[in-house]
Tab-separated table of C-alpha atoms and ligand atoms in Angstrom:
chain	number	residue	atom	x	y	z
A	132	MET	CA	-30.821	-7.175	-38.500
A	133	ASP	CA	-29.121	-4.717	-36.259
A	134	HIS	CA	-31.230	-3.072	-33.499
A	135	ASP	CA	-28.495	-0.544	-32.905
A	136	PRO	CA	-28.672	2.616	-35.404
A	137	ILE	CA	-25.166	3.625	-35.692
A	138	VAL	CA	-23.946	-0.521	-35.642
A	139	ALA	CA	-26.702	-0.404	-39.024
A	140	ARG	CA	-25.397	2.625	-40.684
A	141	LEU	CA	-21.760	1.650	-39.961
A	142	ARG	CA	-22.370	-2.392	-41.600
A	143	ALA	CA	-24.186	-0.845	-44.589
A	144	ALA	CA	-21.125	1.614	-45.361
A	145	GLY	CA	-19.089	-1.694	-45.368
A	146	CYS	CA	-17.413	-1.541	-42.302
A	147	VAL	CA	-16.557	-4.871	-41.104
A	148	PHE	CA	-16.139	-4.265	-37.109
A	149	ALA	CA	-19.209	-2.506	-36.895
A	150	GLU	CA	-19.876	-2.972	-33.390
A	151	ARG	CA	-16.446	-2.494	-32.342
A	152	GLU	CA	-16.330	0.963	-34.028
A	153	ALA	CA	-20.160	1.485	-32.545
A	154	ALA	CA	-18.653	1.015	-28.990
A	155	PHE	CA	-15.260	3.612	-30.075
A	156	VAL	CA	-17.775	6.212	-30.828
A	157	ARG	CA	-19.358	6.068	-27.872
A	158	ARG	CA	-16.707	5.438	-25.621
A	159	HIS	CA	-14.856	8.780	-26.722
A	160	LEU	CA	-18.211	11.103	-28.010
A	161	SER	CA	-21.081	11.691	-25.783
A	162	ASP	CA	-22.782	14.990	-27.421
A	163	PRO	CA	-25.350	13.763	-29.819
A	164	GLY	CA	-24.198	16.178	-32.442
A	165	ASP	CA	-20.526	14.860	-32.319
A	166	ILE	CA	-21.981	11.152	-32.630
A	167	GLU	CA	-23.656	12.045	-35.665
A	168	ARG	CA	-20.810	14.317	-37.259
A	169	ALA	CA	-18.248	10.993	-36.699
A	170	VAL	CA	-20.731	8.667	-37.618
A	171	GLU	CA	-21.209	10.261	-40.891
A	172	ALA	CA	-17.660	10.741	-41.722
A	173	ARG	CA	-16.991	7.444	-40.870
A	174	VAL	CA	-19.861	6.043	-43.445
A	175	THR	CA	-18.223	8.310	-45.921
A	176	GLY	CA	-14.544	6.440	-45.678
A	177	MET	CA	-12.793	8.563	-43.118
A	178	PRO	CA	-10.981	6.078	-40.534
A	179	LEU	CA	-12.570	5.715	-37.561
A	180	GLU	CA	-9.774	7.593	-35.343
A	181	HIS	CA	-9.882	10.623	-37.293
A	182	ALA	CA	-13.928	10.782	-37.493
A	183	VAL	CA	-13.719	10.620	-33.898
A	184	GLY	CA	-10.677	12.725	-33.195
A	185	VAL	CA	-8.926	10.107	-31.002
A	186	ALA	CA	-6.656	7.160	-30.887
A	187	GLU	CA	-6.309	4.497	-28.199
A	188	PHE	CA	-2.713	3.265	-28.160
A	189	ALA	CA	-0.751	1.849	-25.396
A	190	GLY	CA	-3.519	2.453	-23.091
A	191	LEU	CA	-3.619	6.028	-23.788
A	192	VAL	CA	-6.163	7.877	-25.432
A	193	VAL	CA	-4.248	10.538	-27.648
A	194	ALA	CA	-5.582	13.486	-30.194
A	195	VAL	CA	-5.543	12.677	-33.691
A	196	ALA	CA	-6.965	14.640	-36.744
A	197	ASP	CA	-7.373	14.240	-40.239
A	198	GLY	CA	-4.256	13.972	-42.459
A	199	VAL	CA	-2.268	13.090	-39.578
A	200	PHE	CA	-1.175	9.223	-39.391
A	201	VAL	CA	-3.414	7.252	-37.098
A	202	PRO	CA	-1.425	5.174	-34.602
A	203	ARG	CA	-1.430	1.491	-35.075
A	204	ARG	CA	-1.897	-1.066	-32.429
A	205	ARG	CA	1.089	-2.870	-34.201
A	206	ALA	CA	3.095	-0.258	-33.107
A	207	GLU	CA	2.186	-0.429	-29.238
A	208	VAL	CA	5.048	-3.152	-28.760
A	209	MET	CA	7.773	-0.488	-29.569
A	210	ALA	CA	6.825	1.432	-26.147
A	211	GLU	CA	6.987	-1.928	-24.369
A	212	VAL	CA	10.209	-3.134	-25.930
A	213	ALA	CA	12.198	0.284	-26.122
A	214	SER	CA	11.449	1.356	-22.336
A	215	THR	CA	12.466	-2.375	-21.214
A	216	HIS	CA	15.694	-2.085	-23.693
A	217	ARG	CA	16.526	1.244	-22.077
A	218	PRO	CA	14.828	1.858	-18.385
A	219	ASP	CA	17.399	4.138	-17.853
A	220	ALA	CA	17.306	6.151	-20.736
A	221	ARG	CA	17.226	10.203	-19.530
A	222	VAL	CA	16.877	11.447	-22.873
A	223	VAL	CA	14.347	9.863	-25.614
A	224	VAL	CA	13.442	11.226	-28.924
A	225	ASP	CA	10.443	9.874	-31.229
A	226	LEU	CA	11.600	10.398	-34.550
A	227	GLY	CA	8.427	10.922	-37.203
A	228	CYS	CA	6.273	11.276	-34.415
A	229	GLY	CA	2.758	12.068	-35.905
A	230	CYS	CA	0.495	12.872	-33.289
A	231	GLY	CA	3.039	11.973	-30.713
A	232	ALA	CA	1.473	8.532	-29.509
A	233	LEU	CA	4.636	6.763	-29.054
A	234	ALA	CA	6.165	9.890	-27.249
A	235	ALA	CA	3.151	9.752	-25.347
A	236	ALA	CA	3.777	6.319	-24.528
A	237	LEU	CA	7.092	6.476	-23.555
A	238	SER	CA	6.836	9.757	-21.131
A	239	THR	CA	4.241	7.772	-19.604
A	240	ARG	CA	6.721	4.552	-18.968
A	241	LEU	CA	9.587	6.796	-18.320
A	242	PRO	CA	8.607	9.579	-15.986
A	243	GLY	CA	12.142	10.420	-15.108
A	244	ALA	CA	13.073	11.311	-19.037
A	245	GLU	CA	13.275	14.113	-21.043
A	246	VAL	CA	11.118	13.244	-24.442
A	247	HIS	CA	11.085	14.910	-27.756
A	248	GLY	CA	9.246	14.354	-30.891
A	249	VAL	CA	9.808	15.506	-34.122
A	250	ASP	CA	7.886	15.314	-37.814
A	251	VAL	CA	8.432	16.994	-40.768
A	252	ASP	CA	4.299	17.531	-41.250
A	253	PRO	CA	3.212	20.717	-39.845
A	254	ALA	CA	-0.289	19.309	-39.051
A	255	SER	CA	1.095	16.392	-37.218
A	256	VAL	CA	2.965	18.841	-35.295
A	257	VAL	CA	0.542	20.785	-34.223
A	258	VAL	CA	-1.441	17.551	-32.833
A	259	ALA	CA	1.580	16.368	-31.141
A	260	ARG	CA	2.047	19.715	-29.471
A	261	VAL	CA	-1.836	19.388	-27.950
A	262	ASN	CA	-0.582	15.507	-26.613
A	263	GLY	CA	2.868	16.474	-25.691
A	264	ARG	CA	1.079	19.205	-23.382
A	265	ARG	CA	-1.013	16.383	-21.601
A	266	PHE	CA	1.182	13.726	-21.501
A	267	GLY	CA	4.597	15.788	-20.762
A	268	PHE	CA	6.819	15.756	-24.152
A	269	HIS	CA	8.189	18.410	-26.740
A	270	ALA	CA	7.122	18.301	-30.336
A	271	HIS	CA	9.456	19.733	-32.933
A	272	HIS	CA	8.757	20.361	-36.493
A	273	GLY	CA	11.694	19.305	-39.211
A	274	SER	CA	13.390	16.575	-40.984
A	275	TRP	CA	14.728	13.844	-38.869
A	276	TRP	CA	17.855	14.747	-36.402
A	277	ASP	CA	17.850	18.147	-37.990
A	278	GLY	CA	14.402	19.162	-36.615
A	279	LEU	CA	15.698	18.584	-32.818
A	280	PRO	CA	17.500	21.190	-30.680
A	281	SER	CA	21.471	20.653	-30.925
A	282	SER	CA	21.220	20.669	-27.627
A	283	LEU	CA	20.696	16.644	-27.576
A	284	ARG	CA	23.488	15.876	-29.860
A	285	GLY	CA	25.362	13.220	-27.765
A	286	ARG	CA	22.751	12.737	-25.308
A	287	VAL	CA	19.930	10.711	-26.673
A	288	ASP	CA	19.747	7.430	-24.934
A	289	LEU	CA	16.976	6.179	-26.446
A	290	ALA	CA	15.536	6.957	-30.177
A	291	VAL	CA	12.088	5.286	-31.469
A	292	GLY	CA	11.308	5.551	-34.927
A	293	TYR	CA	8.006	3.894	-36.556
A	294	LEU	CA	9.730	5.373	-39.722
A	295	PRO	CA	7.838	5.075	-43.298
A	296	HIS	CA	9.233	1.595	-44.122
A	297	VAL	CA	6.371	0.543	-46.510
A	298	PRO	CA	8.428	-0.541	-50.092
A	299	THR	CA	6.936	1.696	-52.791
A	300	ASP	CA	5.307	-1.171	-54.629
A	301	ARG	CA	3.518	-2.130	-51.335
A	302	VAL	CA	2.017	1.036	-50.712
A	303	ASP	CA	-1.349	0.392	-52.868
A	304	GLN	CA	-2.022	-2.455	-50.333
A	305	ILE	CA	-2.579	-0.341	-47.469
A	306	HIS	CA	-6.508	0.012	-46.730
A	307	ALA	CA	-8.081	2.559	-49.483
A	308	ASP	CA	-9.183	4.379	-46.020
A	309	PHE	CA	-6.107	5.083	-44.869
A	310	ARG	CA	-4.751	5.836	-48.124
A	311	ALA	CA	-7.159	8.596	-48.686
A	312	HIS	CA	-6.540	10.402	-45.335
A	313	GLU	CA	-2.722	9.990	-44.386
A	314	PRO	CA	-0.450	11.548	-46.830
A	315	ARG	CA	1.753	8.946	-49.175
A	316	HIS	CA	5.090	10.109	-47.667
A	317	MET	CA	4.105	8.917	-44.067
A	318	VAL	CA	4.183	5.395	-45.250
A	319	ASP	CA	6.526	5.051	-48.376
A	320	GLY	CA	9.630	3.985	-47.190
A	321	GLY	CA	11.394	3.476	-51.328
A	322	ALA	CA	12.041	0.511	-53.307
A	323	THR	CA	12.850	-1.799	-50.191
A	324	GLY	CA	11.153	0.283	-47.727
A	325	LEU	CA	14.630	1.156	-45.928
A	326	ASP	CA	15.403	4.410	-47.533
A	327	HIS	CA	14.270	6.585	-44.104
A	328	LEU	CA	16.053	4.235	-41.717
A	329	ARG	CA	19.274	4.601	-43.665
A	330	ALA	CA	18.790	8.572	-43.591
A	331	VAL	CA	18.229	8.143	-39.613
A	332	ALA	CA	20.714	5.788	-38.936
A	333	ALA	CA	23.816	7.840	-40.864
A	334	PRO	CA	24.081	10.442	-38.279
A	335	LEU	CA	23.429	8.045	-35.329
A	336	THR	CA	26.741	8.389	-33.380
A	337	ASP	CA	26.507	12.172	-33.740
A	338	TRP	CA	23.132	11.953	-31.591
A	339	LEU	CA	23.200	8.971	-29.584
A	340	SER	CA	25.163	8.904	-26.293
A	341	PRO	CA	27.666	6.080	-25.894
A	342	ASP	CA	25.130	3.363	-24.663
A	343	GLY	CA	22.255	5.019	-26.795
A	344	ALA	CA	20.081	2.731	-28.873
A	345	LEU	CA	18.028	3.526	-32.122
A	346	VAL	CA	14.589	1.189	-31.886
A	347	THR	CA	12.376	0.784	-34.991
A	348	LEU	CA	9.702	-1.100	-36.180
A	349	LEU	CA	10.248	-3.292	-39.648
A	350	SER	CA	8.120	-5.959	-41.361
A	351	ALA	CA	9.311	-9.440	-40.266
A	352	GLY	CA	10.875	-9.820	-43.782
A	353	GLN	CA	12.833	-6.715	-43.401
A	354	ALA	CA	14.723	-7.281	-40.368
A	355	PRO	CA	17.825	-9.856	-41.456
A	356	ASP	CA	18.764	-6.694	-44.079
A	357	VAL	CA	19.013	-4.508	-41.170
A	358	PRO	CA	22.385	-4.770	-38.909
A	359	GLY	CA	20.448	-4.512	-35.485
A	360	ARG	CA	19.407	-7.047	-32.561
A	361	VAL	CA	15.999	-8.230	-32.953
A	362	LEU	CA	14.193	-7.132	-29.544
A	363	HIS	CA	10.498	-8.733	-30.284
A	364	ALA	CA	9.383	-10.485	-33.519
A	365	ASP	CA	6.236	-11.846	-34.717
A	366	ASP	CA	4.609	-13.409	-37.899
A	367	GLU	CA	4.065	-9.638	-39.139
A	368	ASP	CA	6.467	-7.257	-37.425
A	369	ALA	CA	10.064	-7.030	-35.650
A	370	VAL	CA	11.362	-4.395	-33.620
A	371	VAL	CA	15.214	-3.945	-33.974
A	372	ALA	CA	17.768	-2.131	-32.303
A	373	LEU	CA	20.620	-0.504	-33.935
A	374	HIS	CA	23.623	0.659	-32.162
A	375	PRO	CA	26.400	2.745	-33.963
A	376	GLY	CA	28.840	0.279	-33.008
A	377	THR	CA	27.203	-2.581	-34.622
A	378	MET	CA	26.195	-0.920	-38.132
A	379	GLY	CA	29.689	-1.053	-39.838
A	380	HIS	CA	29.056	1.251	-43.209
A	381	TRP	CA	25.540	0.139	-43.504
A	382	ALA	CA	23.987	3.590	-43.388
A	383	SER	CA	26.510	5.339	-44.700
B	1252	SAM	C1	4.574	5.424	-40.182
B	1252	SAM	S1	4.266	7.018	-39.602
B	1252	SAM	C2	4.470	6.965	-37.781
B	1252	SAM	C3	3.980	8.090	-36.905
B	1252	SAM	C4	3.751	8.095	-35.558
B	1252	SAM	N1	5.158	7.533	-35.116
B	1252	SAM	C5	3.033	7.166	-35.339
B	1252	SAM	O1	3.463	5.848	-34.597
B	1252	SAM	O2	1.879	7.381	-35.159
B	1252	SAM	C6	5.840	8.086	-39.980
B	1252	SAM	C7	5.934	9.468	-39.673
B	1252	SAM	O3	6.965	9.939	-40.257
B	1252	SAM	C8	6.724	11.303	-40.395
B	1252	SAM	N2	8.093	11.598	-41.536
B	1252	SAM	C9	8.173	11.472	-42.874
B	1252	SAM	N3	9.149	11.810	-43.488
B	1252	SAM	C10	9.904	12.507	-41.914
B	1252	SAM	C11	10.948	13.389	-42.232
B	1252	SAM	N4	11.848	13.785	-43.204
B	1252	SAM	N5	11.237	13.917	-40.856
B	1252	SAM	C12	10.375	13.477	-39.921
B	1252	SAM	N6	9.435	12.778	-39.798
B	1252	SAM	C13	8.585	12.431	-41.185
B	1252	SAM	C14	5.674	11.288	-41.290
B	1252	SAM	O4	4.982	12.511	-41.216
B	1252	SAM	C15	4.857	10.169	-40.511
B	1252	SAM	O5	4.270	11.169	-39.343
């Protein structure tokens, strides 16, 4: 029997981590009306972060909104690994920035760097601009490199991309709450999951500075199919760095 009424409602709605979710709600909301609206949204199936309006990512609290990709804790390692790989980066871009969680984390870790995020989804860019004002990065609307200011061409020291990389036939395995609130194009990476990485990697030479790198997160099983250096790997994921000089014709 749950004595905490929020825990009880979340548990009754099937939330497995009801205590943790109730604590998240209380950590970020204090107004009783806001708490009630968030709990009601959550019990009707909205992802917790959308219901509350924020996500916790790499020690930061970033704004999110319904329809915008919820930053995943599994991607936090990218910020750590990428900033360690290129601690001297002066120009950084976050390709497919969503709400800009990675851009925010990199702005914080690389305080001297000029950081830009880009996303094709207009609603994501609206939220990324809110986070950009708070954490000090620029957010642009458009498709991959084409959405970035041309003045960045040849100057990008570090590009990070948590790209849609789920193979099409596995998208249905994503939790139903997320599937209902995040458009499919945010996760679907085509038959092998690597379509977007190839598109992003093809013009890499034009955009990166001579020692620049593209750091991306893939499933551990995809990493051997990519001509990059594995910077971090666990049972599920791999963080891979691609450099134009070592890609051969992979992306063309
Ligand atoms: C897996 S989500 C990652 C979002 C964000 N980086 C994060 O970690 O929360 C992939 C993002 O790529 C964006 N995206 C998909 N196709 C794109 C394209 N052609 N150009 C730019 N962004 C794109 C989606 O809208 C989505 O926000």
